[in-house]
PDB file of C-alpha atoms in Angstrom:
ATOM      1  CA  MET W   1     -11.103 -37.365 -11.086  1.00  0.00           C
ATOM      2  CA  ASN W   2     -13.302 -40.360 -10.157  1.00  0.00           C
ATOM      3  CA  ARG W   3     -15.431 -39.765 -13.240  1.00  0.00           C
ATOM      4  CA  LEU W   4     -12.332 -39.608 -15.442  1.00  0.00           C
ATOM      5  CA  PHE W   5     -11.035 -42.845 -13.953  1.00  0.00           C
ATOM      6  CA  GLY W   6     -14.421 -44.462 -14.427  1.00  0.00           C
ATOM      7  CA  ASN W   7     -14.487 -43.403 -18.085  1.00  0.00           C
ATOM      8  CA  PHE W   8     -11.023 -44.899 -18.538  1.00  0.00           C
ATOM      9  CA  LEU W   9     -12.091 -48.245 -17.072  1.00  0.00           C
ATOM     10  CA  SER W  10     -15.253 -48.273 -19.176  1.00  0.00           C
ATOM     11  CA  LEU W  11     -13.110 -48.395 -22.308  1.00  0.00           C
ATOM     12  CA  PHE W  12     -12.305 -52.029 -21.577  1.00  0.00           C
ATOM     13  CA  SER W  13     -15.986 -53.033 -21.918  1.00  0.00           C
ATOM     14  CA  ARG W  14     -16.782 -53.983 -25.497  1.00  0.00           C
ATOM     15  CA  ASP W  15     -19.253 -51.920 -27.557  1.00  0.00           C
ATOM     16  CA  ALA W  16     -19.703 -53.626 -30.931  1.00  0.00           C
ATOM     17  CA  GLN W  17     -21.791 -50.824 -32.414  1.00  0.00           C
ATOM     18  CA  ALA W  18     -19.249 -48.160 -31.522  1.00  0.00           C
ATOM     19  CA  ASP W  19     -16.348 -50.320 -32.719  1.00  0.00           C
ATOM     20  CA  ARG W  20     -17.829 -50.447 -36.228  1.00  0.00           C
ATOM     21  CA  MET W  21     -17.525 -46.670 -36.382  1.00  0.00           C
ATOM     22  CA  VAL W  22     -13.706 -46.721 -36.286  1.00  0.00           C
ATOM     23  CA  PRO W  23     -11.793 -48.746 -38.919  1.00  0.00           C
ATOM     24  CA  PRO W  24      -9.851 -51.552 -37.175  1.00  0.00           C
ATOM     25  CA  THR W  25      -6.967 -51.366 -39.670  1.00  0.00           C
ATOM     26  CA  GLY W  26      -5.229 -48.768 -41.774  1.00  0.00           C
ATOM     27  CA  PHE W  27      -2.455 -46.233 -41.524  1.00  0.00           C
ATOM     28  CA  THR W  28      -3.654 -44.688 -38.247  1.00  0.00           C
ATOM     29  CA  ALA W  29      -3.899 -48.095 -36.577  1.00  0.00           C
ATOM     30  CA  ARG W  30      -0.368 -49.036 -37.610  1.00  0.00           C
ATOM     31  CA  LEU W  31       0.969 -45.625 -36.574  1.00  0.00           C
ATOM     32  CA  THR W  32      -0.608 -45.897 -33.115  1.00  0.00           C
ATOM     33  CA  LEU W  33       0.630 -49.422 -32.520  1.00  0.00           C
ATOM     34  CA  PHE W  34       4.144 -48.702 -33.753  1.00  0.00           C
ATOM     35  CA  SER W  35       4.566 -45.411 -31.886  1.00  0.00           C
ATOM     36  CA  ALA W  36       3.263 -46.911 -28.622  1.00  0.00           C
ATOM     37  CA  ALA W  37       5.549 -49.946 -28.972  1.00  0.00           C
ATOM     38  CA  ALA W  38       8.620 -47.863 -29.833  1.00  0.00           C
ATOM     39  CA  MET W  39       8.059 -45.398 -27.014  1.00  0.00           C
ATOM     40  CA  ALA W  40       7.438 -48.181 -24.479  1.00  0.00           C
ATOM     41  CA  PHE W  41      10.679 -49.826 -25.605  1.00  0.00           C
ATOM     42  CA  LEU W  42      12.546 -46.574 -24.869  1.00  0.00           C
ATOM     43  CA  VAL W  43      10.752 -46.096 -21.547  1.00  0.00           C
ATOM     44  CA  VAL W  44      12.013 -49.495 -20.371  1.00  0.00           C
ATOM     45  CA  PHE W  45      15.603 -48.389 -20.937  1.00  0.00           C
ATOM     46  CA  ALA W  46      14.951 -45.013 -19.298  1.00  0.00           C
ATOM     47  CA  LEU W  47      13.505 -46.805 -16.264  1.00  0.00           C
ATOM     48  CA  ALA W  48      16.479 -49.163 -16.168  1.00  0.00           C
ATOM     49  CA  LEU W  49      18.865 -46.193 -16.294  1.00  0.00           C
ATOM     50  CA  SER W  50      17.008 -44.326 -13.573  1.00  0.00           C
ATOM     51  CA  MET W  51      16.880 -47.317 -11.225  1.00  0.00           C
ATOM     52  CA  ALA W  52      20.488 -48.288 -11.863  1.00  0.00           C
ATOM     53  CA  THR W  53      21.726 -44.799 -11.055  1.00  0.00           C
ATOM     54  CA  GLY W  54      19.547 -44.726  -7.941  1.00  0.00           C
ATOM     55  CA  ARG W  55      21.135 -47.961  -6.726  1.00  0.00           C
ATOM     56  CA  LEU W  56      24.556 -46.605  -7.640  1.00  0.00           C
ATOM     57  CA  ALA W  57      24.070 -43.410  -5.624  1.00  0.00           C
ATOM     58  CA  GLN W  58      22.865 -45.411  -2.629  1.00  0.00           C
ATOM     59  CA  ARG W  59      25.794 -47.828  -2.828  1.00  0.00           C
ATOM     60  CA  TRP W  60      28.365 -45.052  -3.166  1.00  0.00           C
ATOM     61  CA  GLY W  61      26.824 -43.239  -0.229  1.00  0.00           C
ATOM     62  CA  GLU W  62      26.820 -46.312   1.988  1.00  0.00           C
ATOM     63  CA  GLU W  63      30.358 -47.382   1.065  1.00  0.00           C
ATOM     64  CA  LEU W  64      31.925 -43.959   1.545  1.00  0.00           C
ATOM     65  CA  ALA W  65      29.787 -42.469   4.303  1.00  0.00           C
ATOM     66  CA  ASN W  66      31.082 -44.457   7.286  1.00  0.00           C
ATOM     67  CA  GLY W  67      34.696 -44.881   6.283  1.00  0.00           C
ATOM     68  CA  SER W  68      37.839 -42.777   6.048  1.00  0.00           C
ATOM     69  CA  THR W  69      41.461 -43.294   5.157  1.00  0.00           C
ATOM     70  CA  LEU W  70      44.590 -42.031   6.842  1.00  0.00           C
ATOM     71  CA  ARG W  71      47.778 -41.896   4.794  1.00  0.00           C
ATOM     72  CA  ILE W  72      51.153 -41.643   6.530  1.00  0.00           C
ATOM     73  CA  SER W  73      54.142 -40.510   4.477  1.00  0.00           C
ATOM     74  CA  ALA W  74      57.413 -40.781   6.393  1.00  0.00           C
ATOM     75  CA  PRO W  75      60.925 -42.254   6.050  1.00  0.00           C
ATOM     76  CA  LEU W  76      61.015 -46.027   6.495  1.00  0.00           C
ATOM     77  CA  ALA W  77      62.825 -45.651   9.822  1.00  0.00           C
ATOM     78  CA  GLN W  78      60.004 -43.488  11.244  1.00  0.00           C
ATOM     79  CA  LEU W  79      57.034 -45.085   9.479  1.00  0.00           C
ATOM     80  CA  GLU W  80      56.306 -47.708  12.124  1.00  0.00           C
ATOM     81  CA  GLN W  81      56.568 -45.189  14.969  1.00  0.00           C
ATOM     82  CA  GLN W  82      54.250 -42.684  13.265  1.00  0.00           C
ATOM     83  CA  THR W  83      51.781 -45.451  12.424  1.00  0.00           C
ATOM     84  CA  ALA W  84      51.593 -46.452  16.095  1.00  0.00           C
ATOM     85  CA  ALA W  85      51.132 -42.819  17.103  1.00  0.00           C
ATOM     86  CA  ALA W  86      48.385 -42.341  14.546  1.00  0.00           C
ATOM     87  CA  LEU W  87      46.551 -45.444  15.714  1.00  0.00           C
ATOM     88  CA  ASN W  88      46.743 -44.177  19.290  1.00  0.00           C
ATOM     89  CA  VAL W  89      45.223 -40.848  18.241  1.00  0.00           C
ATOM     90  CA  LEU W  90      42.445 -42.563  16.313  1.00  0.00           C
ATOM     91  CA  GLU W  91      41.598 -44.938  19.159  1.00  0.00           C
ATOM     92  CA  THR W  92      41.093 -42.001  21.515  1.00  0.00           C
ATOM     93  CA  THR W  93      39.017 -39.920  19.104  1.00  0.00           C
ATOM     94  CA  PRO W  94      35.241 -39.858  19.782  1.00  0.00           C
ATOM     95  CA  GLY W  95      33.176 -41.018  16.835  1.00  0.00           C
ATOM     96  CA  ILE W  96      35.708 -43.543  15.518  1.00  0.00           C
ATOM     97  CA  ALA W  97      34.593 -47.148  15.888  1.00  0.00           C
ATOM     98  CA  GLY W  98      37.876 -48.697  14.850  1.00  0.00           C
ATOM     99  CA  ALA W  99      41.112 -48.222  12.939  1.00  0.00           C
ATOM    100  CA  ARG W 100      43.654 -50.634  11.552  1.00  0.00           C
ATOM    101  CA  ALA W 101      46.784 -50.376   9.439  1.00  0.00           C
ATOM    102  CA  LEU W 102      46.646 -52.236   6.156  1.00  0.00           C
ATOM    103  CA  THR W 103      49.131 -55.055   5.810  1.00  0.00           C
ATOM    104  CA  ALA W 104      51.761 -55.196   3.094  1.00  0.00           C
ATOM    105  CA  ASP W 105      49.721 -57.827   1.236  1.00  0.00           C
ATOM    106  CA  GLU W 106      46.603 -55.632   1.306  1.00  0.00           C
ATOM    107  CA  GLN W 107      48.497 -52.627  -0.009  1.00  0.00           C
ATOM    108  CA  ARG W 108      50.097 -54.785  -2.677  1.00  0.00           C
ATOM    109  CA  ALA W 109      46.611 -55.940  -3.734  1.00  0.00           C
ATOM    110  CA  LEU W 110      45.525 -52.307  -4.049  1.00  0.00           C
ATOM    111  CA  LEU W 111      48.480 -51.476  -6.276  1.00  0.00           C
ATOM    112  CA  SER W 112      48.589 -54.699  -8.304  1.00  0.00           C
ATOM    113  CA  PRO W 113      46.083 -53.526 -10.970  1.00  0.00           C
ATOM    114  CA  TRP W 114      48.588 -50.801 -11.933  1.00  0.00           C
ATOM    115  CA  PHE W 115      51.985 -52.316 -11.088  1.00  0.00           C
ATOM    116  CA  GLY W 116      51.388 -56.068 -11.175  1.00  0.00           C
ATOM    117  CA  PRO W 117      51.266 -58.658  -8.374  1.00  0.00           C
ATOM    118  CA  ASP W 118      55.061 -58.889  -7.934  1.00  0.00           C
ATOM    119  CA  LEU W 119      55.560 -55.330  -6.720  1.00  0.00           C
ATOM    120  CA  PRO W 120      58.359 -55.264  -4.057  1.00  0.00           C
ATOM    121  CA  ILE W 121      56.354 -53.099  -1.689  1.00  0.00           C
ATOM    122  CA  GLU W 122      58.772 -53.607   1.214  1.00  0.00           C
ATOM    123  CA  ASP W 123      61.586 -51.909  -0.678  1.00  0.00           C
ATOM    124  CA  LEU W 124      59.578 -48.908  -1.906  1.00  0.00           C
ATOM    125  CA  PRO W 125      58.741 -45.696  -0.015  1.00  0.00           C
ATOM    126  CA  ILE W 126      54.994 -46.332  -0.165  1.00  0.00           C
ATOM    127  CA  PRO W 127      52.832 -44.507   2.393  1.00  0.00           C
ATOM    128  CA  GLN W 128      51.185 -46.558   5.117  1.00  0.00           C
ATOM    129  CA  LEU W 129      47.388 -46.648   4.845  1.00  0.00           C
ATOM    130  CA  ILE W 130      45.103 -46.856   7.858  1.00  0.00           C
ATOM    131  CA  GLU W 131      41.468 -47.818   7.407  1.00  0.00           C
ATOM    132  CA  ILE W 132      39.068 -45.926   9.670  1.00  0.00           C
ATOM    133  CA  SER W 133      35.503 -46.975  10.455  1.00  0.00           C
ATOM    134  CA  GLU W 134      33.157 -44.414  11.969  1.00  0.00           C
ATOM    135  CA  THR W 135      30.186 -44.636  14.290  1.00  0.00           C
ATOM    136  CA  GLU W 136      26.786 -43.392  13.155  1.00  0.00           C
ATOM    137  CA  GLU W 137      27.442 -40.041  14.840  1.00  0.00           C
ATOM    138  CA  GLY W 138      30.775 -39.603  13.049  1.00  0.00           C
ATOM    139  CA  TYR W 139      33.801 -37.670  14.228  1.00  0.00           C
ATOM    140  CA  ASP W 140      35.073 -34.106  14.074  1.00  0.00           C
ATOM    141  CA  ALA W 141      37.288 -34.170  10.988  1.00  0.00           C
ATOM    142  CA  ALA W 142      38.689 -30.682  11.547  1.00  0.00           C
ATOM    143  CA  GLY W 143      39.628 -31.448  15.153  1.00  0.00           C
ATOM    144  CA  LEU W 144      41.196 -34.766  14.184  1.00  0.00           C
ATOM    145  CA  ARG W 145      43.311 -33.079  11.529  1.00  0.00           C
ATOM    146  CA  LEU W 146      44.639 -30.630  14.107  1.00  0.00           C
ATOM    147  CA  ARG W 147      45.577 -33.471  16.482  1.00  0.00           C
ATOM    148  CA  LEU W 148      47.283 -35.405  13.709  1.00  0.00           C
ATOM    149  CA  GLN W 149      49.165 -32.318  12.559  1.00  0.00           C
ATOM    150  CA  ALA W 150      50.558 -31.917  16.060  1.00  0.00           C
ATOM    151  CA  GLU W 151      51.305 -35.560  16.875  1.00  0.00           C
ATOM    152  CA  VAL W 152      51.801 -37.239  13.489  1.00  0.00           C
ATOM    153  CA  PRO W 153      53.167 -34.658  11.027  1.00  0.00           C
ATOM    154  CA  GLY W 154      53.244 -37.094   8.104  1.00  0.00           C
ATOM    155  CA  ALA W 155      49.590 -38.080   8.372  1.00  0.00           C
ATOM    156  CA  ILE W 156      46.969 -36.961   5.837  1.00  0.00           C
ATOM    157  CA  LEU W 157      43.284 -37.628   6.563  1.00  0.00           C
ATOM    158  CA  ASP W 158      40.838 -38.321   3.734  1.00  0.00           C
ATOM    159  CA  ASP W 159      37.238 -38.438   4.990  1.00  0.00           C
ATOM    160  CA  HIS W 160      35.899 -39.194   1.466  1.00  0.00           C
ATOM    161  CA  SER W 161      33.567 -36.196   1.521  1.00  0.00           C
ATOM    162  CA  ARG W 162      35.187 -34.650  -1.549  1.00  0.00           C
ATOM    163  CA  TRP W 163      34.573 -37.929  -3.418  1.00  0.00           C
ATOM    164  CA  ARG W 164      31.172 -38.871  -2.020  1.00  0.00           C
ATOM    165  CA  LYS W 165      29.198 -35.718  -2.722  1.00  0.00           C
ATOM    166  CA  PRO W 166      30.161 -35.226  -6.403  1.00  0.00           C
ATOM    167  CA  LEU W 167      29.578 -38.918  -7.127  1.00  0.00           C
ATOM    168  CA  GLN W 168      26.185 -38.896  -5.453  1.00  0.00           C
ATOM    169  CA  GLN W 169      25.206 -35.674  -7.219  1.00  0.00           C
ATOM    170  CA  ALA W 170      26.241 -37.102 -10.589  1.00  0.00           C
ATOM    171  CA  ALA W 171      24.263 -40.289  -9.975  1.00  0.00           C
ATOM    172  CA  MET W 172      21.152 -38.388  -8.858  1.00  0.00           C
ATOM    173  CA  ARG W 173      21.329 -36.113 -11.886  1.00  0.00           C
ATOM    174  CA  LEU W 174      21.504 -39.155 -14.136  1.00  0.00           C
ATOM    175  CA  ARG W 175      18.440 -40.500 -12.360  1.00  0.00           C
ATOM    176  CA  MET W 176      16.589 -37.227 -12.908  1.00  0.00           C
ATOM    177  CA  LEU W 177      17.650 -37.338 -16.557  1.00  0.00           C
ATOM    178  CA  GLY W 178      16.067 -40.783 -16.842  1.00  0.00           C
ATOM    179  CA  TRP W 179      12.747 -39.518 -15.463  1.00  0.00           C
ATOM    180  CA  LEU W 180      12.947 -36.461 -17.698  1.00  0.00           C
ATOM    181  CA  ALA W 181      13.446 -38.754 -20.686  1.00  0.00           C
ATOM    182  CA  ILE W 182      10.322 -40.674 -19.664  1.00  0.00           C
ATOM    183  CA  GLY W 183       8.372 -37.408 -19.583  1.00  0.00           C
ATOM    184  CA  VAL W 184       9.615 -36.443 -23.039  1.00  0.00           C
ATOM    185  CA  ILE W 185       8.727 -39.895 -24.374  1.00  0.00           C
ATOM    186  CA  ALA W 186       5.211 -39.571 -22.938  1.00  0.00           C
ATOM    187  CA  ALA W 187       4.818 -36.166 -24.618  1.00  0.00           C
ATOM    188  CA  VAL W 188       6.003 -37.523 -27.973  1.00  0.00           C
ATOM    189  CA  THR W 189       3.662 -40.506 -27.629  1.00  0.00           C
ATOM    190  CA  GLY W 190       0.728 -38.195 -26.960  1.00  0.00           C
ATOM    191  CA  THR W 191       1.639 -36.084 -29.988  1.00  0.00           C
ATOM    192  CA  MET W 192       1.889 -39.080 -32.320  1.00  0.00           C
ATOM    193  CA  ILE W 193      -1.421 -40.514 -31.124  1.00  0.00           C
ATOM    194  CA  THR W 194      -3.087 -37.111 -31.463  1.00  0.00           C
ATOM    195  CA  LEU W 195      -1.928 -36.892 -35.079  1.00  0.00           C
ATOM    196  CA  ALA W 196      -3.192 -40.402 -35.766  1.00  0.00           C
ATOM    197  CA  ALA W 197      -6.547 -39.646 -34.139  1.00  0.00           C
ATOM    198  CA  ASN W 198      -6.963 -36.422 -36.127  1.00  0.00           C
ATOM    199  CA  ALA W 199      -6.185 -38.296 -39.343  1.00  0.00           C
ATOM    200  CA  ALA W 200      -8.717 -41.025 -38.504  1.00  0.00           C
ATOM    201  CA  LEU W 201     -11.409 -38.481 -37.655  1.00  0.00           C
ATOM    202  CA  ALA W 202     -10.795 -36.565 -40.880  1.00  0.00           C
ATOM    203  CA  ALA W 203     -10.842 -39.747 -42.964  1.00  0.00           C
ATOM    204  CA  ASN W 204     -14.143 -40.814 -41.402  1.00  0.00           C
ATOM    205  CA  SER W 205     -15.916 -37.449 -41.549  1.00  0.00           C
ATOM    206  CA  GLN W 206     -18.664 -38.864 -43.774  1.00  0.00           C
ATOM    207  CA  VAL W 207     -19.292 -41.749 -41.373  1.00  0.00           C
ATOM    208  CA  ILE W 208     -19.468 -39.258 -38.511  1.00  0.00           C
ATOM    209  CA  ALA W 209     -21.992 -37.149 -40.444  1.00  0.00           C
ATOM    210  CA  VAL W 210     -24.214 -40.189 -41.020  1.00  0.00           C
ATOM    211  CA  MET W 211     -23.981 -41.148 -37.336  1.00  0.00           C
ATOM    212  CA  ARG W 212     -25.095 -37.675 -36.377  1.00  0.00           C
ATOM    213  CA  LEU W 213     -28.056 -37.920 -38.739  1.00  0.00           C
ATOM    214  CA  VAL W 214     -29.268 -41.092 -37.029  1.00  0.00           C
ATOM    215  CA  GLY W 215     -29.023 -39.430 -33.630  1.00  0.00           C
ATOM    216  CA  ALA W 216     -25.536 -40.296 -32.327  1.00  0.00           C
ATOM    217  CA  GLN W 217     -24.195 -37.721 -29.892  1.00  0.00           C
ATOM    218  CA  ASP W 218     -20.672 -36.298 -30.253  1.00  0.00           C
ATOM    219  CA  GLU W 219     -19.772 -37.733 -26.838  1.00  0.00           C
ATOM    220  CA  TYR W 220     -20.690 -41.224 -28.032  1.00  0.00           C
ATOM    221  CA  ILE W 221     -18.684 -40.783 -31.261  1.00  0.00           C
ATOM    222  CA  ALA W 222     -15.680 -39.404 -29.388  1.00  0.00           C
ATOM    223  CA  ARG W 223     -15.809 -42.309 -26.928  1.00  0.00           C
ATOM    224  CA  ALA W 224     -15.682 -44.770 -29.818  1.00  0.00           C
ATOM    225  CA  PHE W 225     -12.478 -43.236 -31.175  1.00  0.00           C
ATOM    226  CA  VAL W 226     -10.966 -42.873 -27.707  1.00  0.00           C
ATOM    227  CA  ARG W 227     -11.646 -46.518 -26.915  1.00  0.00           C
ATOM    228  CA  ARG W 228     -10.130 -47.796 -30.146  1.00  0.00           C
ATOM    229  CA  PHE W 229      -6.951 -45.704 -29.869  1.00  0.00           C
ATOM    230  CA  THR W 230      -6.535 -46.389 -26.153  1.00  0.00           C
ATOM    231  CA  LEU W 231      -6.658 -50.145 -26.682  1.00  0.00           C
ATOM    232  CA  ARG W 232      -4.259 -49.885 -29.612  1.00  0.00           C
ATOM    233  CA  ALA W 233      -1.801 -47.938 -27.471  1.00  0.00           C
ATOM    234  CA  LEU W 234      -2.186 -50.502 -24.677  1.00  0.00           C
ATOM    235  CA  MET W 235      -1.414 -53.426 -26.995  1.00  0.00           C
ATOM    236  CA  GLY W 236       1.468 -51.656 -28.734  1.00  0.00           C
ATOM    237  CA  ALA W 237       3.009 -50.547 -25.431  1.00  0.00           C
ATOM    238  CA  ALA W 238       2.677 -54.055 -23.993  1.00  0.00           C
ATOM    239  CA  ALA W 239       4.582 -55.469 -26.965  1.00  0.00           C
ATOM    240  CA  GLY W 240       7.229 -52.743 -26.695  1.00  0.00           C
ATOM    241  CA  THR W 241       7.624 -53.343 -22.955  1.00  0.00           C
ATOM    242  CA  VAL W 242       8.187 -57.057 -23.455  1.00  0.00           C
ATOM    243  CA  ALA W 243      10.711 -56.367 -26.208  1.00  0.00           C
ATOM    244  CA  GLY W 244      12.497 -53.759 -24.086  1.00  0.00           C
ATOM    245  CA  TYR W 245      12.687 -56.056 -21.074  1.00  0.00           C
ATOM    246  CA  GLY W 246      14.081 -58.808 -23.271  1.00  0.00           C
ATOM    247  CA  ALA W 247      16.751 -56.418 -24.549  1.00  0.00           C
ATOM    248  CA  VAL W 248      17.647 -55.412 -20.984  1.00  0.00           C
ATOM    249  CA  LEU W 249      18.040 -59.074 -20.025  1.00  0.00           C
ATOM    250  CA  LEU W 250      20.622 -59.440 -22.790  1.00  0.00           C
ATOM    251  CA  LEU W 251      22.874 -56.857 -21.100  1.00  0.00           C
ATOM    252  CA  PRO W 252      25.719 -58.149 -18.871  1.00  0.00           C
ATOM    253  CA  SER W 253      24.721 -58.821 -15.288  1.00  0.00           C
ATOM    254  CA  ALA W 254      25.944 -56.607 -12.460  1.00  0.00           C
ATOM    255  CA  GLN W 255      29.563 -57.117 -11.444  1.00  0.00           C
ATOM    256  CA  GLY W 256      31.697 -55.574  -8.752  1.00  0.00           C
ATOM    257  CA  ALA W 257      34.273 -54.298 -11.244  1.00  0.00           C
ATOM    258  CA  GLY W 258      31.740 -52.344 -13.284  1.00  0.00           C
ATOM    259  CA  GLY W 259      28.624 -52.047 -11.215  1.00  0.00           C
ATOM    260  CA  PHE W 260      27.046 -49.279 -13.277  1.00  0.00           C
ATOM    261  CA  LEU W 261      27.937 -50.256 -16.835  1.00  0.00           C
ATOM    262  CA  THR W 262      27.138 -53.909 -16.213  1.00  0.00           C
ATOM    263  CA  GLY W 263      24.246 -53.404 -13.775  1.00  0.00           C
ATOM    264  CA  LEU W 264      21.752 -51.609 -16.020  1.00  0.00           C
ATOM    265  CA  GLY W 265      18.583 -53.495 -15.254  1.00  0.00           C
ATOM    266  CA  PHE W 266      15.790 -54.190 -12.782  1.00  0.00           C
ATOM    267  CA  GLN W 267      16.222 -55.742  -9.373  1.00  0.00           C
ATOM    268  CA  GLY W 268      13.660 -56.916  -6.860  1.00  0.00           C
ATOM    269  CA  TYR W 269      10.343 -55.088  -6.899  1.00  0.00           C
ATOM    270  CA  GLY W 270      11.708 -52.599  -9.445  1.00  0.00           C
ATOM    271  CA  ALA W 271      10.545 -54.947 -12.209  1.00  0.00           C
ATOM    272  CA  LEU W 272       6.943 -54.219 -11.203  1.00  0.00           C
ATOM    273  CA  TRP W 273       7.301 -50.814 -12.849  1.00  0.00           C
ATOM    274  CA  LEU W 274       7.241 -52.626 -16.182  1.00  0.00           C
ATOM    275  CA  ALA W 275       3.597 -53.525 -15.616  1.00  0.00           C
ATOM    276  CA  VAL W 276       2.789 -49.814 -15.313  1.00  0.00           C
ATOM    277  CA  VAL W 277       4.244 -48.880 -18.714  1.00  0.00           C
ATOM    278  CA  PRO W 278       1.413 -50.237 -20.959  1.00  0.00           C
ATOM    279  CA  PHE W 279      -1.288 -48.698 -18.779  1.00  0.00           C
ATOM    280  CA  ALA W 280       0.590 -45.391 -18.652  1.00  0.00           C
ATOM    281  CA  ALA W 281       0.715 -45.407 -22.463  1.00  0.00           C
ATOM    282  CA  ALA W 282      -3.007 -46.192 -22.544  1.00  0.00           C
ATOM    283  CA  ALA W 283      -3.698 -43.279 -20.191  1.00  0.00           C
ATOM    284  CA  VAL W 284      -1.691 -40.941 -22.436  1.00  0.00           C
ATOM    285  CA  ALA W 285      -3.638 -42.179 -25.460  1.00  0.00           C
ATOM    286  CA  PHE W 286      -6.920 -41.782 -23.552  1.00  0.00           C
ATOM    287  CA  LEU W 287      -6.217 -38.140 -22.754  1.00  0.00           C
ATOM    288  CA  ALA W 288      -4.671 -37.246 -26.120  1.00  0.00           C
ATOM    289  CA  THR W 289      -7.400 -38.899 -28.185  1.00  0.00           C
ATOM    290  CA  GLY W 290     -10.144 -37.423 -26.030  1.00  0.00           C
ATOM    291  CA  VAL W 291      -8.888 -33.893 -26.598  1.00  0.00           C
ATOM    292  CA  ALA W 292      -8.304 -34.491 -30.314  1.00  0.00           C
ATOM    293  CA  ALA W 293     -11.707 -36.133 -30.859  1.00  0.00           C
ATOM    294  CA  ARG W 294     -13.710 -33.420 -29.128  1.00  0.00           C
ATOM    295  CA  LYS W 295     -11.812 -30.661 -30.931  1.00  0.00           C
ATOM    296  CA  SER W 296     -12.215 -32.307 -34.346  1.00  0.00           C
ATOM    297  CA  LEU W 297     -15.919 -33.033 -33.794  1.00  0.00           C
ATOM    298  CA  SER W 298     -16.555 -29.424 -32.855  1.00  0.00           C
ATOM    299  CA  GLU W 299     -14.823 -28.306 -36.050  1.00  0.00           C
ATOM    300  CA  LEU W 300     -16.870 -30.767 -38.128  1.00  0.00           C
ATOM    301  CA  SER W 301     -20.136 -29.417 -36.751  1.00  0.00           C
TER     302      SER W 301
END
């Protein structure tokens, strides 16, 4: 592993004699640069998707984990009495840090997106909502439901578990899909660079034969091709990364009303992953070209 890493770093030291062996321009050069740039551009969006869904899963978990809602459906004449009874039950339940009944204005604000701000909530049989905050240990939901069923028949407890788990699972699967897309992109990049390297080796078979006649070893010839294609992939991926990051910056910034659709981007230290993309593309090119060069040289022997 150390030797492989050392060989990779040695590619960044210039060797003018070896560079003359590989044409600096041509179809293979353009193909390598374009494929590396295009794949790096896609990797930036895959990274943005993966990080955004990771933040989304964390936010959903934090917002729903330590909170619950109690809904009381009862005739208006009994609603206040049952609300007081429910609050008494909640205050004496271990694991509950606090509970409070939402005011009419707060419930109106919750319903205003659907019914407008002028909803006459006082004249409608709308259930009373009670916001519950939990301690870190949490409470026994099954036991609390039994107490509420006995003391407050119109109360329905929602501990958010049926919402939290599917949302978190969906977000984590999207994150895994983003990393899977990055793996597929890396495989496609390696394939494209391998094809370009094979084409360059075949087109320069006569040059390779002359180099062998003057004493050049296959390892030296292979290193020349590996170096050229690795640096091309590095430059192309760097350009694609910059272009991809610029495109991500053009997306709408994160907002509370649409945190996922408008929050697709990099935050904090997550942007440092962008610096890894060009070097990851160079590593893929290093491995792919090395295998292709050694195989082609053995066939040309």
